[in-house]
Amino acid sequence: AATQRPLDGAQISVVGTDLGTLTNTAGQFQFNVPLGQVILRIRRVGYGSSNKVVTVTPDAPVTADFAMPQVAIGLDAVVVTGTGVATERRKLGNTIATVDASQLRNAPVQNVSEMLAAREPGVSILPSGGLTGEGARIRIRGAASLSQPNEPIVYVDGVRVDRGGGFGDFVGTGGGGYPSRLDDINPESIERIEILKGPAAATLYGTEASAGVIQVFTKQGSRGAPSFDFMTEQGISRFPKNRYMPNWGFARSDTQATRLGQFYGTTVQAFVPFSRNVVTNNLFETGYANTFSGAVSGGTSAVTYYVNGRYSHDDGPFGNRRLGPANDLDRFAQGSASIVILPASNVKVKVNADYVDRFHMTPSNNNNIYGTISSAIFSKPELARCYTGGVPTGQGSCTTDGNPNSPLAPGNPFGQAAFGTVREDMQEEIKQDAKHFTGSVNLAYQPVTQVSLDATLGVDVVNQVSTDFAPFGYNVDNLISLDPDGYKFLDDRTRREITAEAKATWTTKLGEYFQSTLTGGGQGFVAKVEDVGEGGEHFPGPGLEVVGAGSSPSIYERFLSTVNAGVFAQDQLAYRDWAFLTVGGRYDRNSAFGKTSQGVFYPKASISLQPSSLSGWNSSALRSNFSTLRVRGAIGQSGLQPGAFDKFTTFSPLTSELGPGLAPSNLGNPDLKPEKATEWEVGSEIGILNDRAGVEVTYWNRVTRDALYQRQYAPSGGFRAVQLSNIGRIDAHGWEIGLNVLPVNRPEFSLKLFGNAAFLHEIVTSLGGSPPLKVGGSYPRYRNFVKEGYSPYALFGAKLVGPCSLRPAGATYACLQPGQNPYDLNGDGQFDTDADLLAALATPRSLSSLLPIRVDENGNGDFLDHYLGKSAPDWAGSFGFSATMFKNFEVSSLFEYKGGNYTITDLTFAFRNSNASIGRNSERAARVESTLLNPTSTAQQRVDAAKEWLTLRALTPYDGLNQNENGRFVRWRELGLTYNVPTAWASRRLGLRYVSLKASVRNLMLWTPYTGIDPELNEYGRGAASSDLNGIESNFGEGIDAFGLALPRRFTFSVRFGF
């Protein structure tokens, strides 16, 4: 009302009916209502609701105008997810978050993951890296399971959709660049997203819902002549080069120095470190993106429609065509349609369809010895050279004739010590073609005013074909030994899921003050996954690109089918429209339950009290302090079922010279049942200064019992593999706080400030007597463990012997007295003094011979079991502002932060600092090693270098040492500026309803004490560890910075217009 601007996306409804529509971009609406006197109600997120009584006659249309005040706290918004029936937020005892897409038009968002990022406390969007099209992982209130997926289940218009990601079971990249199926959803077609944060809210979704529920609602048309909306966007993206340190090295002799000087065309001196920017100068470029979108909507009193088409092509900032075809690219062709049919005033039929054809390409990456980025990071400049057929250019490259502009020739210009050159790794192409369809039909029937019936039938189908291809002779530099004759691996994954739901709602008055809303129904899902992989290695010659051309074939096949069905009921009792008591539950059966496990029942209950809605509130003493006040509480249960085959005893095929056979595989457990998570929460919403400032506070507590955990049974029975059993327990609690303030709200200038914070504390309280499990299994570098008594994200590893002054009283483990060092270079069994080090380092000595002494604090003989922190922060949240200036300019900004006992494993620099063959190429490591090897160094200089080596030494047998850092950060996530051309000018001069111009930036700046590449990098991308998103690596492989690509800055400019 204060800004006097038209509002689109506002919900207009007739109270007591299912009739309603949305306002268009001009703030207008039109729809049929029953004759006589009716009450119209208007709502929109961020604005106060309003009612208006109108009288409709058959001879003339009725006009109703609404002025909507902005509010900092909105309890009148209607939500659907988890409530059984459309319900106002103020009536619910549990939290439910809503992300309104219309409020993100000024934000630089391109997909569902970015729409959700940093919007709601307790909802964490975890990007794993900066490759174009790379999907993010989602966590809501931490981890509810030890072994099953901790990703929320996702619905689109009432249909459960594929929430997975990756390239299937038979194709991989090394960990990064994995696409998310959630990002297949057309962002231009989204109206809003509703989020249930835990079992207390998600009970009616039953089994699989303990990690939360996300439901996406797509746009619908409104009555009126066809209206057309178009958008075009152009963008560029760049990696932040300052996060990548140069590759350092040094010549070990004058002869080598002379050769290197000629190779690089510069002066190189023996034992004087020099550097080259291998990563930033050779693998980074400017990415270009363009997006086009068009939509048409309209309708009559009987039918409304909305149709959208979107095309996006994003060629990201990774690549170098001169080195090879490897690239990061994401291309979409998306279509969405919604039709609403009103055959009668009490019948509504909605048909929704969404389709995407997506092409995705990414390089080999992350913790992969043949990865493009890891090879570049491992480069050692002193190893650079040309091979036979290559001539040095004097500029750090090898060509056919020494001319820098001539074709590249065999060589090792960046200095790879092993595995392959960057140019060879760049020959590998990893691609995916995906087709994704989601469709639904919804029928709503209201036979009488008090009763409504609703049924939904839908299907979600995904077919993705992924390939990993290296051509014959891709060993262009004659270094790589992995199938130099080429290979191709193909993965064909198809997933189909059918959703069916039917429910009935009966609303009735119970006397003068009470009203009951009773809902009951059933819901079922049938999901099938087929994954077939084929491989062919050792092509006989060039030009062959099909799997069957390989002389060494391999085949893989997996099939899963699960059925889940449940019935639910809920009753909400309202007292004088200010007190609301809700009780309900769901009974579930799932095909994955063991034979002895019957169905499971999940109950729920909640209460909401809003005294500020009482008629006497405005005259009470509290009104002077609180314009809105609500308190609430809820308790509920939900679960997660085991895998489809976990209950079965299975055998795997075995080949031998004597013929085929069988080997024991899965022991099986007929007693398997779902995990059960019980959560309760209490909270309050407070509005002050006439709701110009609002605070929302929630405390929650969750206990997961019968948690599924891998247990080792007696191997004497022949089954050596671990078996899932219901033996674990996880306890968690947290706080969620949200603040919104409207300090200025005038026609010429309005300002909204916002911030939120979430605190999380999790403990594994029981593993049923089973030992801890380690992320990555036997791979020693990852130090993430699931261990009883600790956070499920706990880190354990080596520590060096420390000063006795820091040893706790009563402890007896080894410690250093003043003047001692954690070395024993002379082998006398005592800690070396400075004098001992001077004597031992009187002559040059290699770093590999300097072995610091580790400590065993608990005396159990395990030097790698010291607690080093955890990879999940205590606190996470966001803050920012949005403003309107001079009526037509809109500015918005968003910052995201994480911190508090937050530890990142910097495996990248652990290798760069310590590994003798493919590392020791950081500035400090090169300087330390050159000092120790330089014959002209003094003994004291070598002693100083040896002491610095204590802060660099890492990796086996020191895994966990010198590889963990504080990961807290603040990131300037979004900045947007929009100019809305005055509507009168746009109409008069251009014949358009509206025109808007937007410039925006994403990931503008980063503030962090973390010295690695990026605190948001993670080795395991979405679906990288498991295409089903389950398992310890998917759940707790967090905070591992392993040779990834930082989040890029993205600059975009877009134009929107409609007519």
Tab-separated table of C-alpha atoms in Angstrom, residues 164-174 464-468 489-494 529-535 554-559 1022-1029:
chain	number	residue	atom	x	y	z
A	164	GLY	CA	19.079	-38.138	-7.271
A	165	GLY	CA	22.081	-36.953	-9.187
A	166	GLY	CA	25.238	-38.040	-10.900
A	167	PHE	CA	26.098	-40.220	-13.869
A	168	GLY	CA	24.675	-43.545	-12.723
A	169	ASP	CA	26.553	-46.501	-11.300
A	170	PHE	CA	29.034	-47.118	-14.130
A	171	VAL	CA	30.394	-43.668	-14.999
A	172	GLY	CA	32.227	-41.288	-12.692
A	173	THR	CA	34.274	-38.113	-12.765
A	174	GLY	CA	36.284	-38.284	-9.561
A	464	GLN	CA	19.743	-40.566	-18.559
A	465	VAL	CA	22.579	-41.892	-20.688
A	466	SER	CA	26.069	-41.078	-19.439
A	467	THR	CA	29.348	-41.756	-21.227
A	468	ASP	CA	33.043	-41.606	-20.371
A	489	PHE	CA	32.026	-46.574	-20.643
A	490	LEU	CA	28.278	-46.088	-20.913
A	491	ASP	CA	25.623	-45.983	-18.210
A	492	ASP	CA	21.909	-46.098	-19.080
A	493	ARG	CA	19.749	-45.305	-16.054
A	494	THR	CA	15.964	-45.215	-16.125
A	529	VAL	CA	15.167	-48.106	-11.191
A	530	GLU	CA	17.066	-49.865	-13.971
A	531	ASP	CA	20.758	-49.137	-14.397
A	532	VAL	CA	22.723	-50.874	-17.144
A	533	GLY	CA	26.405	-50.218	-17.702
A	534	GLU	CA	28.672	-51.322	-20.523
A	535	GLY	CA	32.345	-50.755	-21.117
A	554	SER	CA	32.597	-55.166	-19.208
A	555	ILE	CA	28.921	-55.269	-18.257
A	556	TYR	CA	26.950	-54.086	-15.244
A	557	GLU	CA	23.245	-54.270	-14.418
A	558	ARG	CA	21.126	-53.250	-11.436
A	559	PHE	CA	17.355	-53.325	-10.933
A	1022	ARG	CA	25.583	-34.914	-5.321
A	1023	GLY	CA	25.330	-38.580	-6.246
A	1024	ALA	CA	29.110	-39.015	-6.461
A	1025	ALA	CA	29.326	-41.632	-3.714
A	1026	SER	CA	25.969	-43.286	-4.495
A	1027	SER	CA	23.395	-42.603	-7.181
A	1028	ASP	CA	20.801	-43.489	-4.535
A	1029	LEU	CA	22.267	-40.819	-2.188
